PDB file of C-alpha atoms and ligand atoms in Angstrom:
ATOM      1  CA  MET V 330      93.320  79.861 265.139  1.00  0.00           C
ATOM      2  CA  SER V 331      91.144  81.102 262.429  1.00  0.00           C
ATOM      3  CA  THR V 332      91.925  82.106 258.756  1.00  0.00           C
ATOM      4  CA  PRO V 333      92.002  86.087 258.541  1.00  0.00           C
ATOM      5  CA  PRO V 334      89.577  87.227 256.244  1.00  0.00           C
ATOM      6  CA  THR V 335      90.763  88.843 252.914  1.00  0.00           C
ATOM      7  CA  ALA V 336      88.923  91.850 254.204  1.00  0.00           C
ATOM      8  CA  PRO V 337      87.505  94.208 253.240  1.00  0.00           C
ATOM      9  CA  PHE V 338      85.396  92.328 250.940  1.00  0.00           C
ATOM     10  CA  ARG V 339      84.808  94.181 247.578  1.00  0.00           C
ATOM     11  CA  TRP V 340      81.424  92.680 246.517  1.00  0.00           C
ATOM     12  CA  PRO V 341      80.576  92.912 242.930  1.00  0.00           C
ATOM     13  CA  ALA V 342      76.891  93.844 243.707  1.00  0.00           C
ATOM     14  CA  GLU V 343      76.603  96.417 241.155  1.00  0.00           C
ATOM     15  CA  ALA V 344      78.152  94.425 238.368  1.00  0.00           C
ATOM     16  CA  ILE V 345      75.809  91.461 239.182  1.00  0.00           C
ATOM     17  CA  TRP V 346      72.780  93.674 239.342  1.00  0.00           C
ATOM     18  CA  GLU V 347      73.585  95.348 235.852  1.00  0.00           C
ATOM     19  CA  ALA V 348      73.834  92.201 234.219  1.00  0.00           C
ATOM     20  CA  VAL V 349      70.827  90.352 235.773  1.00  0.00           C
ATOM     21  CA  ALA V 350      68.203  93.155 236.379  1.00  0.00           C
ATOM     22  CA  PRO V 351      67.255  93.716 232.746  1.00  0.00           C
ATOM     23  CA  VAL V 352      66.404  90.097 232.309  1.00  0.00           C
ATOM     24  CA  LEU V 353      64.803  89.476 236.038  1.00  0.00           C
ATOM     25  CA  PRO V 354      62.736  92.766 236.830  1.00  0.00           C
ATOM     26  CA  GLY V 355      62.722  93.741 240.523  1.00  0.00           C
ATOM     27  CA  PHE V 356      65.988  91.819 241.084  1.00  0.00           C
ATOM     28  CA  THR V 357      68.309  93.047 243.915  1.00  0.00           C
ATOM     29  CA  VAL V 358      71.470  92.123 245.587  1.00  0.00           C
ATOM     30  CA  GLU V 359      72.033  92.193 249.272  1.00  0.00           C
ATOM     31  CA  VAL V 360      75.172  91.559 251.031  1.00  0.00           C
ATOM     32  CA  LEU V 361      75.211  91.014 254.897  1.00  0.00           C
ATOM     33  CA  PRO V 362      78.291  90.821 257.219  1.00  0.00           C
ATOM     34  CA  GLN V 363      76.459  88.011 259.308  1.00  0.00           C
ATOM     35  CA  ILE V 364      73.244  85.852 259.291  1.00  0.00           C
ATOM     36  CA  ASP V 365      72.366  82.657 260.595  1.00  0.00           C
ATOM     37  CA  SER V 366      71.838  81.088 257.132  1.00  0.00           C
ATOM     38  CA  THR V 367      70.844  82.797 253.834  1.00  0.00           C
ATOM     39  CA  ASN V 368      68.279  80.126 253.038  1.00  0.00           C
ATOM     40  CA  THR V 369      66.672  80.374 256.445  1.00  0.00           C
ATOM     41  CA  GLU V 370      66.647  84.385 256.020  1.00  0.00           C
ATOM     42  CA  LEU V 371      64.815  84.362 252.678  1.00  0.00           C
ATOM     43  CA  MET V 372      62.476  81.885 253.824  1.00  0.00           C
ATOM     44  CA  ARG V 373      61.707  83.650 256.780  1.00  0.00           C
ATOM     45  CA  ARG V 374      61.125  86.852 254.924  1.00  0.00           C
ATOM     46  CA  PHE V 375      58.776  84.995 252.430  1.00  0.00           C
ATOM     47  CA  ARG V 376      56.717  83.173 255.146  1.00  0.00           C
ATOM     48  CA  ALA V 377      56.221  86.575 256.900  1.00  0.00           C
ATOM     49  CA  ALA V 378      55.305  88.597 253.930  1.00  0.00           C
ATOM     50  CA  GLY V 379      54.192  86.164 250.990  1.00  0.00           C
ATOM     51  CA  PRO V 380      54.173  88.232 247.651  1.00  0.00           C
ATOM     52  CA  VAL V 381      55.548  91.437 249.206  1.00  0.00           C
ATOM     53  CA  ALA V 382      58.711  89.528 249.885  1.00  0.00           C
ATOM     54  CA  SER V 383      58.997  87.496 246.677  1.00  0.00           C
ATOM     55  CA  GLU V 384      60.822  90.088 244.496  1.00  0.00           C
ATOM     56  CA  PRO V 385      63.980  88.135 243.099  1.00  0.00           C
ATOM     57  CA  VAL V 386      66.948  88.816 245.526  1.00  0.00           C
ATOM     58  CA  LEU V 387      70.419  87.452 245.553  1.00  0.00           C
ATOM     59  CA  LEU V 388      71.346  87.413 249.381  1.00  0.00           C
ATOM     60  CA  VAL V 389      75.019  87.037 250.248  1.00  0.00           C
ATOM     61  CA  ALA V 390      76.464  86.510 253.661  1.00  0.00           C
ATOM     62  CA  GLU V 391      80.066  87.077 254.538  1.00  0.00           C
ATOM     63  CA  GLN V 392      79.562  84.688 257.483  1.00  0.00           C
ATOM     64  CA  GLN V 393      76.813  82.250 258.378  1.00  0.00           C
ATOM     65  CA  THR V 394      76.504  81.208 262.036  1.00  0.00           C
ATOM     66  CA  ALA V 395      73.904  78.341 261.402  1.00  0.00           C
ATOM     67  CA  GLY V 396      74.505  77.260 257.708  1.00  0.00           C
ATOM     68  CA  ARG V 397      72.432  74.493 256.593  1.00  0.00           C
ATOM     69  CA  GLY V 398      73.095  71.543 254.191  1.00  0.00           C
ATOM     70  CA  ARG V 399      70.746  68.917 252.771  1.00  0.00           C
ATOM     71  CA  MET V 400      68.896  66.283 255.145  1.00  0.00           C
ATOM     72  CA  GLY V 401      69.466  68.373 258.271  1.00  0.00           C
ATOM     73  CA  ARG V 402      73.220  68.653 257.942  1.00  0.00           C
ATOM     74  CA  SER V 403      75.194  71.889 258.753  1.00  0.00           C
ATOM     75  CA  TRP V 404      77.237  73.618 256.477  1.00  0.00           C
ATOM     76  CA  GLN V 405      80.208  75.193 258.257  1.00  0.00           C
ATOM     77  CA  SER V 406      82.163  77.849 256.807  1.00  0.00           C
ATOM     78  CA  GLN V 407      84.454  80.974 257.605  1.00  0.00           C
ATOM     79  CA  ALA V 408      84.390  84.464 256.331  1.00  0.00           C
ATOM     80  CA  GLY V 409      86.788  84.777 253.334  1.00  0.00           C
ATOM     81  CA  ASP V 410      87.076  80.685 252.902  1.00  0.00           C
ATOM     82  CA  SER V 411      83.787  79.805 251.618  1.00  0.00           C
ATOM     83  CA  LEU V 412      81.207  81.873 249.386  1.00  0.00           C
ATOM     84  CA  THR V 413      77.595  81.592 250.733  1.00  0.00           C
ATOM     85  CA  PHE V 414      74.713  82.985 249.089  1.00  0.00           C
ATOM     86  CA  SER V 415      70.955  82.026 248.117  1.00  0.00           C
ATOM     87  CA  LEU V 416      68.907  83.273 245.319  1.00  0.00           C
ATOM     88  CA  GLY V 417      65.178  83.646 245.938  1.00  0.00           C
ATOM     89  CA  LEU V 418      62.569  84.043 243.295  1.00  0.00           C
ATOM     90  CA  PRO V 419      59.300  82.879 242.300  1.00  0.00           C
ATOM     91  CA  LEU V 420      59.461  80.087 239.839  1.00  0.00           C
ATOM     92  CA  GLN V 421      56.650  77.830 238.109  1.00  0.00           C
ATOM     93  CA  PRO V 422      58.350  75.031 236.307  1.00  0.00           C
ATOM     94  CA  ALA V 423      56.025  72.262 235.104  1.00  0.00           C
ATOM     95  CA  ASP V 424      58.226  69.807 236.719  1.00  0.00           C
ATOM     96  CA  TRP V 425      60.560  70.702 239.785  1.00  0.00           C
ATOM     97  CA  SER V 426      62.762  67.407 239.251  1.00  0.00           C
ATOM     98  CA  GLY V 427      66.340  68.246 238.383  1.00  0.00           C
ATOM     99  CA  LEU V 428      66.611  71.818 239.680  1.00  0.00           C
ATOM    100  CA  SER V 429      69.550  71.261 241.831  1.00  0.00           C
ATOM    101  CA  LEU V 430      71.440  69.547 238.870  1.00  0.00           C
ATOM    102  CA  ALA V 431      70.901  72.386 236.698  1.00  0.00           C
ATOM    103  CA  VAL V 432      72.246  74.586 239.464  1.00  0.00           C
ATOM    104  CA  GLY V 433      75.128  72.535 239.823  1.00  0.00           C
ATOM    105  CA  ILE V 434      75.851  72.553 236.050  1.00  0.00           C
ATOM    106  CA  SER V 435      75.568  76.285 235.913  1.00  0.00           C
ATOM    107  CA  LEU V 436      78.005  76.924 238.827  1.00  0.00           C
ATOM    108  CA  ALA V 437      80.580  74.220 237.409  1.00  0.00           C
ATOM    109  CA  GLU V 438      80.339  75.559 233.849  1.00  0.00           C
ATOM    110  CA  SER V 439      80.865  79.073 235.195  1.00  0.00           C
ATOM    111  CA  LEU V 440      83.995  78.246 237.423  1.00  0.00           C
ATOM    112  CA  GLU V 441      85.395  75.796 234.308  1.00  0.00           C
ATOM    113  CA  PRO V 442      84.305  76.871 231.288  1.00  0.00           C
ATOM    114  CA  GLY V 443      85.027  75.479 227.759  1.00  0.00           C
ATOM    115  CA  ASN V 444      83.787  71.780 227.983  1.00  0.00           C
ATOM    116  CA  PRO V 445      86.950  70.180 228.961  1.00  0.00           C
ATOM    117  CA  ALA V 446      87.393  66.462 228.102  1.00  0.00           C
ATOM    118  CA  ALA V 447      88.478  65.671 231.608  1.00  0.00           C
ATOM    119  CA  PRO V 448      86.750  68.256 233.956  1.00  0.00           C
ATOM    120  CA  ALA V 449      88.110  68.988 237.257  1.00  0.00           C
ATOM    121  CA  ILE V 450      84.600  70.109 238.694  1.00  0.00           C
ATOM    122  CA  ARG V 451      82.201  67.233 238.621  1.00  0.00           C
ATOM    123  CA  LEU V 452      78.613  66.786 239.975  1.00  0.00           C
ATOM    124  CA  LYS V 453      77.820  64.485 242.752  1.00  0.00           C
ATOM    125  CA  TRP V 454      73.970  63.562 242.246  1.00  0.00           C
ATOM    126  CA  PRO V 455      71.912  65.241 243.650  1.00  0.00           C
ATOM    127  CA  ASN V 456      73.619  68.493 245.006  1.00  0.00           C
ATOM    128  CA  ASP V 457      77.569  68.306 245.353  1.00  0.00           C
ATOM    129  CA  LEU V 458      80.199  70.030 243.422  1.00  0.00           C
ATOM    130  CA  TRP V 459      83.373  67.806 243.527  1.00  0.00           C
ATOM    131  CA  LEU V 460      86.954  68.922 242.713  1.00  0.00           C
ATOM    132  CA  THR V 461      89.350  66.340 241.339  1.00  0.00           C
ATOM    133  CA  ASP V 462      92.998  67.191 241.845  1.00  0.00           C
ATOM    134  CA  ALA V 463      95.848  66.104 239.476  1.00  0.00           C
ATOM    135  CA  GLN V 464      96.548  62.917 241.537  1.00  0.00           C
ATOM    136  CA  GLY V 465      92.637  61.939 240.990  1.00  0.00           C
ATOM    137  CA  GLY V 466      91.841  62.611 244.549  1.00  0.00           C
ATOM    138  CA  GLU V 467      88.325  64.157 245.325  1.00  0.00           C
ATOM    139  CA  SER V 468      87.192  66.850 247.752  1.00  0.00           C
ATOM    140  CA  LYS V 469      83.870  68.613 248.254  1.00  0.00           C
ATOM    141  CA  LEU V 470      84.035  72.025 246.417  1.00  0.00           C
ATOM    142  CA  GLY V 471      80.428  73.002 247.056  1.00  0.00           C
ATOM    143  CA  GLY V 472      76.894  72.082 247.789  1.00  0.00           C
ATOM    144  CA  ILE V 473      73.531  73.262 246.928  1.00  0.00           C
ATOM    145  CA  LEU V 474      70.322  73.513 249.129  1.00  0.00           C
ATOM    146  CA  VAL V 475      67.121  74.057 247.195  1.00  0.00           C
ATOM    147  CA  GLU V 476      64.002  74.808 249.271  1.00  0.00           C
ATOM    148  CA  THR V 477      60.370  75.973 248.212  1.00  0.00           C
ATOM    149  CA  ALA V 478      57.513  77.432 249.988  1.00  0.00           C
ATOM    150  CA  ASN V 479      53.922  78.294 248.734  1.00  0.00           C
ATOM    151  CA  TRP V 480      51.830  81.567 249.538  1.00  0.00           C
ATOM    152  CA  GLY V 481      48.439  80.480 247.852  1.00  0.00           C
ATOM    153  CA  GLU V 482      49.240  80.045 244.171  1.00  0.00           C
ATOM    154  CA  LEU V 483      52.676  81.600 244.557  1.00  0.00           C
ATOM    155  CA  ARG V 484      55.482  79.180 244.571  1.00  0.00           C
ATOM    156  CA  TYR V 485      58.857  80.771 245.824  1.00  0.00           C
ATOM    157  CA  VAL V 486      62.259  79.167 245.576  1.00  0.00           C
ATOM    158  CA  VAL V 487      65.291  79.624 247.534  1.00  0.00           C
ATOM    159  CA  ILE V 488      68.520  77.999 245.972  1.00  0.00           C
ATOM    160  CA  GLY V 489      71.316  77.991 248.522  1.00  0.00           C
ATOM    161  CA  VAL V 490      74.925  77.614 247.285  1.00  0.00           C
ATOM    162  CA  GLY V 491      78.108  77.252 249.412  1.00  0.00           C
ATOM    163  CA  ILE V 492      81.374  77.203 247.605  1.00  0.00           C
ATOM    164  CA  ASN V 493      84.787  76.448 249.198  1.00  0.00           C
ATOM    165  CA  VAL V 494      87.143  79.005 247.742  1.00  0.00           C
ATOM    166  CA  ARG V 495      90.065  78.914 249.986  1.00  0.00           C
ATOM    167  CA  ALA V 496      91.602  76.131 251.946  1.00  0.00           C
ATOM    168  CA  MET V 497      90.530  76.399 255.766  1.00  0.00           C
ATOM    169  CA  ALA V 498      93.365  76.846 258.142  1.00  0.00           C
ATOM    170  CA  GLU V 499      92.046  74.005 259.993  1.00  0.00           C
ATOM    171  CA  ALA V 500      89.695  71.700 259.395  1.00  0.00           C
ATOM    172  CA  LEU V 501      86.140  72.010 261.035  1.00  0.00           C
ATOM    173  CA  ALA V 502      84.969  69.087 262.942  1.00  0.00           C
ATOM    174  CA  PRO V 503      81.725  67.536 261.900  1.00  0.00           C
ATOM    175  CA  ALA V 504      78.715  68.888 263.949  1.00  0.00           C
ATOM    176  CA  ALA V 505      77.670  66.589 266.807  1.00  0.00           C
ATOM    177  CA  GLY V 506      75.990  63.303 265.564  1.00  0.00           C
ATOM    178  CA  GLN V 507      76.898  63.834 261.852  1.00  0.00           C
ATOM    179  CA  PRO V 508      79.229  61.762 259.888  1.00  0.00           C
ATOM    180  CA  ALA V 509      82.394  62.980 258.450  1.00  0.00           C
ATOM    181  CA  ALA V 510      81.860  64.227 255.027  1.00  0.00           C
ATOM    182  CA  LEU V 511      83.964  64.196 251.978  1.00  0.00           C
ATOM    183  CA  ALA V 512      86.987  66.617 252.863  1.00  0.00           C
ATOM    184  CA  PRO V 513      86.320  70.304 251.838  1.00  0.00           C
ATOM    185  CA  GLY V 514      88.239  71.176 248.557  1.00  0.00           C
ATOM    186  CA  ALA V 515      89.384  74.846 247.805  1.00  0.00           C
ATOM    187  CA  LEU V 516      88.546  76.544 244.426  1.00  0.00           C
ATOM    188  CA  GLN V 517      91.889  78.308 244.636  1.00  0.00           C
ATOM    189  CA  THR V 518      93.922  74.974 243.764  1.00  0.00           C
ATOM    190  CA  LEU V 519      92.108  75.253 240.362  1.00  0.00           C
ATOM    191  CA  LEU V 520      91.998  78.885 240.123  1.00  0.00           C
ATOM    192  CA  PRO V 521      94.811  80.273 242.049  1.00  0.00           C
ATOM    193  CA  GLY V 522      94.151  83.696 243.756  1.00  0.00           C
ATOM    194  CA  ILE V 523      90.352  83.552 243.288  1.00  0.00           C
ATOM    195  CA  ASP V 524      88.597  84.937 246.203  1.00  0.00           C
ATOM    196  CA  VAL V 525      84.898  84.841 247.182  1.00  0.00           C
ATOM    197  CA  ALA V 526      83.814  88.127 245.560  1.00  0.00           C
ATOM    198  CA  GLU V 527      85.206  87.015 242.133  1.00  0.00           C
ATOM    199  CA  THR V 528      83.914  83.562 242.559  1.00  0.00           C
ATOM    200  CA  LEU V 529      80.352  85.349 243.092  1.00  0.00           C
ATOM    201  CA  LEU V 530      80.892  87.515 239.957  1.00  0.00           C
ATOM    202  CA  ARG V 531      81.572  84.513 237.901  1.00  0.00           C
ATOM    203  CA  VAL V 532      78.647  82.379 238.868  1.00  0.00           C
ATOM    204  CA  ALA V 533      75.778  84.831 239.590  1.00  0.00           C
ATOM    205  CA  ALA V 534      74.406  85.765 236.308  1.00  0.00           C
ATOM    206  CA  PRO V 535      74.859  82.731 234.802  1.00  0.00           C
ATOM    207  CA  LEU V 536      73.073  80.971 237.455  1.00  0.00           C
ATOM    208  CA  VAL V 537      70.114  83.259 237.076  1.00  0.00           C
ATOM    209  CA  GLN V 538      69.957  82.533 233.625  1.00  0.00           C
ATOM    210  CA  ALA V 539      70.198  78.719 234.211  1.00  0.00           C
ATOM    211  CA  VAL V 540      67.368  79.094 236.801  1.00  0.00           C
ATOM    212  CA  GLN V 541      65.264  80.833 234.169  1.00  0.00           C
ATOM    213  CA  ALA V 542      65.896  78.281 231.400  1.00  0.00           C
ATOM    214  CA  PHE V 543      64.835  75.617 234.145  1.00  0.00           C
ATOM    215  CA  GLY V 544      61.566  77.361 234.581  1.00  0.00           C
ATOM    216  CA  MET V 545      60.568  77.434 231.190  1.00  0.00           C
ATOM    217  CA  PHE V 546      61.910  74.079 229.681  1.00  0.00           C
ATOM    218  CA  GLY V 547      62.822  71.856 232.993  1.00  0.00           C
ATOM    219  CA  PHE V 548      65.593  69.443 233.214  1.00  0.00           C
ATOM    220  CA  SER V 549      65.996  67.766 229.710  1.00  0.00           C
ATOM    221  CA  PRO V 550      68.064  70.455 228.106  1.00  0.00           C
ATOM    222  CA  PHE V 551      70.559  70.078 230.964  1.00  0.00           C
ATOM    223  CA  GLN V 552      70.895  66.292 230.823  1.00  0.00           C
ATOM    224  CA  ALA V 553      73.888  65.948 228.262  1.00  0.00           C
ATOM    225  CA  ARG V 554      75.595  68.773 230.128  1.00  0.00           C
ATOM    226  CA  PHE V 555      75.400  66.795 233.521  1.00  0.00           C
ATOM    227  CA  SER V 556      76.579  63.705 231.968  1.00  0.00           C
ATOM    228  CA  ALA V 557      79.786  65.429 230.886  1.00  0.00           C
ATOM    229  CA  ARG V 558      80.490  66.031 234.637  1.00  0.00           C
ATOM    230  CA  ASP V 559      78.667  63.080 236.246  1.00  0.00           C
ATOM    231  CA  ALA V 560      80.853  61.853 239.014  1.00  0.00           C
ATOM    232  CA  LEU V 561      79.020  58.792 240.025  1.00  0.00           C
ATOM    233  CA  ALA V 562      78.708  57.335 236.441  1.00  0.00           C
ATOM    234  CA  GLY V 563      80.310  53.895 236.056  1.00  0.00           C
ATOM    235  CA  ARG V 564      80.852  53.669 239.807  1.00  0.00           C
ATOM    236  CA  ILE V 565      79.306  51.152 242.355  1.00  0.00           C
ATOM    237  CA  VAL V 566      76.924  53.270 244.730  1.00  0.00           C
ATOM    238  CA  LYS V 567      75.218  52.398 247.903  1.00  0.00           C
ATOM    239  CA  LEU V 568      71.793  53.814 248.452  1.00  0.00           C
ATOM    240  CA  SER V 569      70.418  54.887 251.921  1.00  0.00           C
ATOM    241  CA  ASP V 570      68.171  51.846 252.024  1.00  0.00           C
ATOM    242  CA  GLY V 571      71.279  49.635 251.594  1.00  0.00           C
ATOM    243  CA  THR V 572      70.892  48.797 247.989  1.00  0.00           C
ATOM    244  CA  GLN V 573      73.988  48.581 245.690  1.00  0.00           C
ATOM    245  CA  GLY V 574      74.341  48.970 242.074  1.00  0.00           C
ATOM    246  CA  MET V 575      76.094  50.640 239.365  1.00  0.00           C
ATOM    247  CA  ALA V 576      75.301  54.507 238.398  1.00  0.00           C
ATOM    248  CA  HIS V 577      74.118  54.817 235.076  1.00  0.00           C
ATOM    249  CA  GLY V 578      73.863  58.697 234.736  1.00  0.00           C
ATOM    250  CA  VAL V 579      70.417  60.498 234.927  1.00  0.00           C
ATOM    251  CA  GLY V 580      67.225  60.377 233.100  1.00  0.00           C
ATOM    252  CA  GLU V 581      65.412  63.389 231.325  1.00  0.00           C
ATOM    253  CA  ASN V 582      63.708  64.249 234.590  1.00  0.00           C
ATOM    254  CA  GLY V 583      67.193  64.110 236.671  1.00  0.00           C
ATOM    255  CA  ALA V 584      66.466  60.812 238.193  1.00  0.00           C
ATOM    256  CA  LEU V 585      69.666  58.964 238.952  1.00  0.00           C
ATOM    257  CA  LEU V 586      69.782  55.704 237.039  1.00  0.00           C
ATOM    258  CA  VAL V 587      71.282  52.781 239.266  1.00  0.00           C
ATOM    259  CA  HIS V 588      71.526  49.408 237.960  1.00  0.00           C
ATOM    260  CA  THR V 589      70.853  47.043 240.868  1.00  0.00           C
ATOM    261  CA  ALA V 590      70.364  43.184 241.169  1.00  0.00           C
ATOM    262  CA  ALA V 591      66.658  43.896 240.821  1.00  0.00           C
ATOM    263  CA  GLY V 592      67.247  45.791 237.451  1.00  0.00           C
ATOM    264  CA  MET V 593      67.389  49.484 236.802  1.00  0.00           C
ATOM    265  CA  LYS V 594      66.052  51.772 239.580  1.00  0.00           C
ATOM    266  CA  GLU V 595      65.383  55.461 239.116  1.00  0.00           C
ATOM    267  CA  ILE V 596      66.465  57.338 242.221  1.00  0.00           C
ATOM    268  CA  THR V 597      64.330  60.466 242.492  1.00  0.00           C
ATOM    269  CA  SER V 598      63.969  61.026 246.417  1.00  0.00           C
ATOM    270  CA  SER V 599      65.842  63.730 247.677  1.00  0.00           C
ATOM    271  CA  GLU V 600      65.800  61.579 250.941  1.00  0.00           C
ATOM    272  CA  VAL V 601      68.102  59.055 249.312  1.00  0.00           C
ATOM    273  CA  SER V 602      71.867  59.714 249.887  1.00  0.00           C
ATOM    274  CA  VAL V 603      74.219  58.008 247.561  1.00  0.00           C
ATOM    275  CA  ARG V 604      77.753  56.957 248.520  1.00  0.00           C
ATOM    276  CA  PRO V 605      80.366  55.750 245.901  1.00  0.00           C
ATOM    277  CA  MET V 606      81.782  52.494 246.783  1.00  0.00           C
ATOM    278  CA  THR V 607      84.380  51.726 244.233  1.00  0.00           C
ATOM    279  CA  PRO V 608      87.188  53.620 242.386  1.00  0.00           C
ATOM    280  CA  PRO V 609      86.255  54.838 238.869  1.00  0.00           C
ATOM    281  CA  ALA V 610      87.821  53.244 235.932  1.00  0.00           C
ATOM    282  CA  PRO V 611      91.633  53.880 235.253  1.00  0.00           C
ATOM    283  CA  GLY V 612      92.355  57.401 233.938  1.00  0.00           C
ATOM    284  CA  SER V 613      89.222  58.906 235.813  1.00  0.00           C
ATOM    285  CA  ALA V 614      88.644  60.392 239.201  1.00  0.00           C
ATOM    286  CA  ARG V 615      89.526  58.319 242.276  1.00  0.00           C
ATOM    287  CA  ALA V 616      86.839  57.225 244.856  1.00  0.00           C
ATOM    288  CA  CYS V 617      86.774  58.973 248.358  1.00  0.00           C
TER     289      CYS V 617
HETATM  290  C1  LIG C 274      74.934  70.733 251.043  1.00  0.00           C
HETATM  291  O1  LIG C 274      75.957  70.384 250.715  1.00  0.00           O
HETATM  292  O2  LIG C 274      74.309  69.679 251.693  1.00  0.00           O
HETATM  293  C2  LIG C 274      74.372  71.700 250.538  1.00  0.00           C
HETATM  294  C3  LIG C 274      74.901  73.116 251.487  1.00  0.00           C
HETATM  295  C4  LIG C 274      74.436  74.399 250.976  1.00  0.00           C
HETATM  296  C5  LIG C 274      75.077  75.489 251.794  1.00  0.00           C
HETATM  297  C6  LIG C 274      74.412  76.903 251.266  1.00  0.00           C
HETATM  298  S1  LIG C 274      75.555  78.266 251.997  1.00  0.00           S
HETATM  299  C7  LIG C 274      74.313  79.232 251.474  1.00  0.00           C
HETATM  300  C8  LIG C 274      72.795  78.666 251.794  1.00  0.00           C
HETATM  301  N1  LIG C 274      72.604  78.986 253.167  1.00  0.00           N
HETATM  302  C9  LIG C 274      72.666  77.775 253.927  1.00  0.00           C
HETATM  303  O3  LIG C 274      72.294  77.710 255.160  1.00  0.00           O
HETATM  304  N2  LIG C 274      72.855  76.707 253.279  1.00  0.00           N
HETATM  305  C10 LIG C 274      73.263  77.180 251.835  1.00  0.00           C
END
């Protein structure tokens, strides 16, 4: 049985366009009822037409049939349960490191504004949004997939975002060959009644601003804001090469700092996966 969509969706395309177009010339908002993947579609367009298809666009899909996550994983979602969109635009930062962290910070702050002392939305390096419930349990609220392509000198970035808004009626089984991930959370447990359209309205314009700020200044202005929501800080983590250590936040370039038996390691590779091994200190979030 699948969850009935909150149909018809009333996407705030015009409101988003009005907020963003003055600061991002050429910007458009496009909503599709179904597509394989919004990231795949924007990459396809850019690779086929280059500069002609490089105008900034926010592509929203009500339903993805082949949503993708990092490291070849799939992103499964159902219409009305999950907000799925990609922002594509040309970008020329001096240094690309930390972009997915800056995106995560923007999303978290839009959905839970006001610098709470104990935020419910935390960021798990490098690309996950985690939700902490009142009992300290953690679930995956969202994920970010950043991809880039070149056409001559032109560098184009596609920032894909998936946010679990409504609890799924039934858990989707992990795709064949993939490990079970952290259980999906639901934004509605933090913001009762919010739907996918309202979620998009909250996050879209601030996200564009954050990406523009990243393009100009890089990650360093985001570093302290990341620390305020760092889900791994002070926890023992296991890297995909088997090394274990304690997470010590991120550096100016967004690299994860892990104190291992061999000293402090800077983890920058997007190919490194990190798993928390221990519960956090009493009073903070529980380990999964
Ligand atoms: C992850 O958790 O590994 C990242 C998930 C990113 C999912 C979003 S949904 C919109 C966009 N289109 C995709 O195919 N993936 C991203």
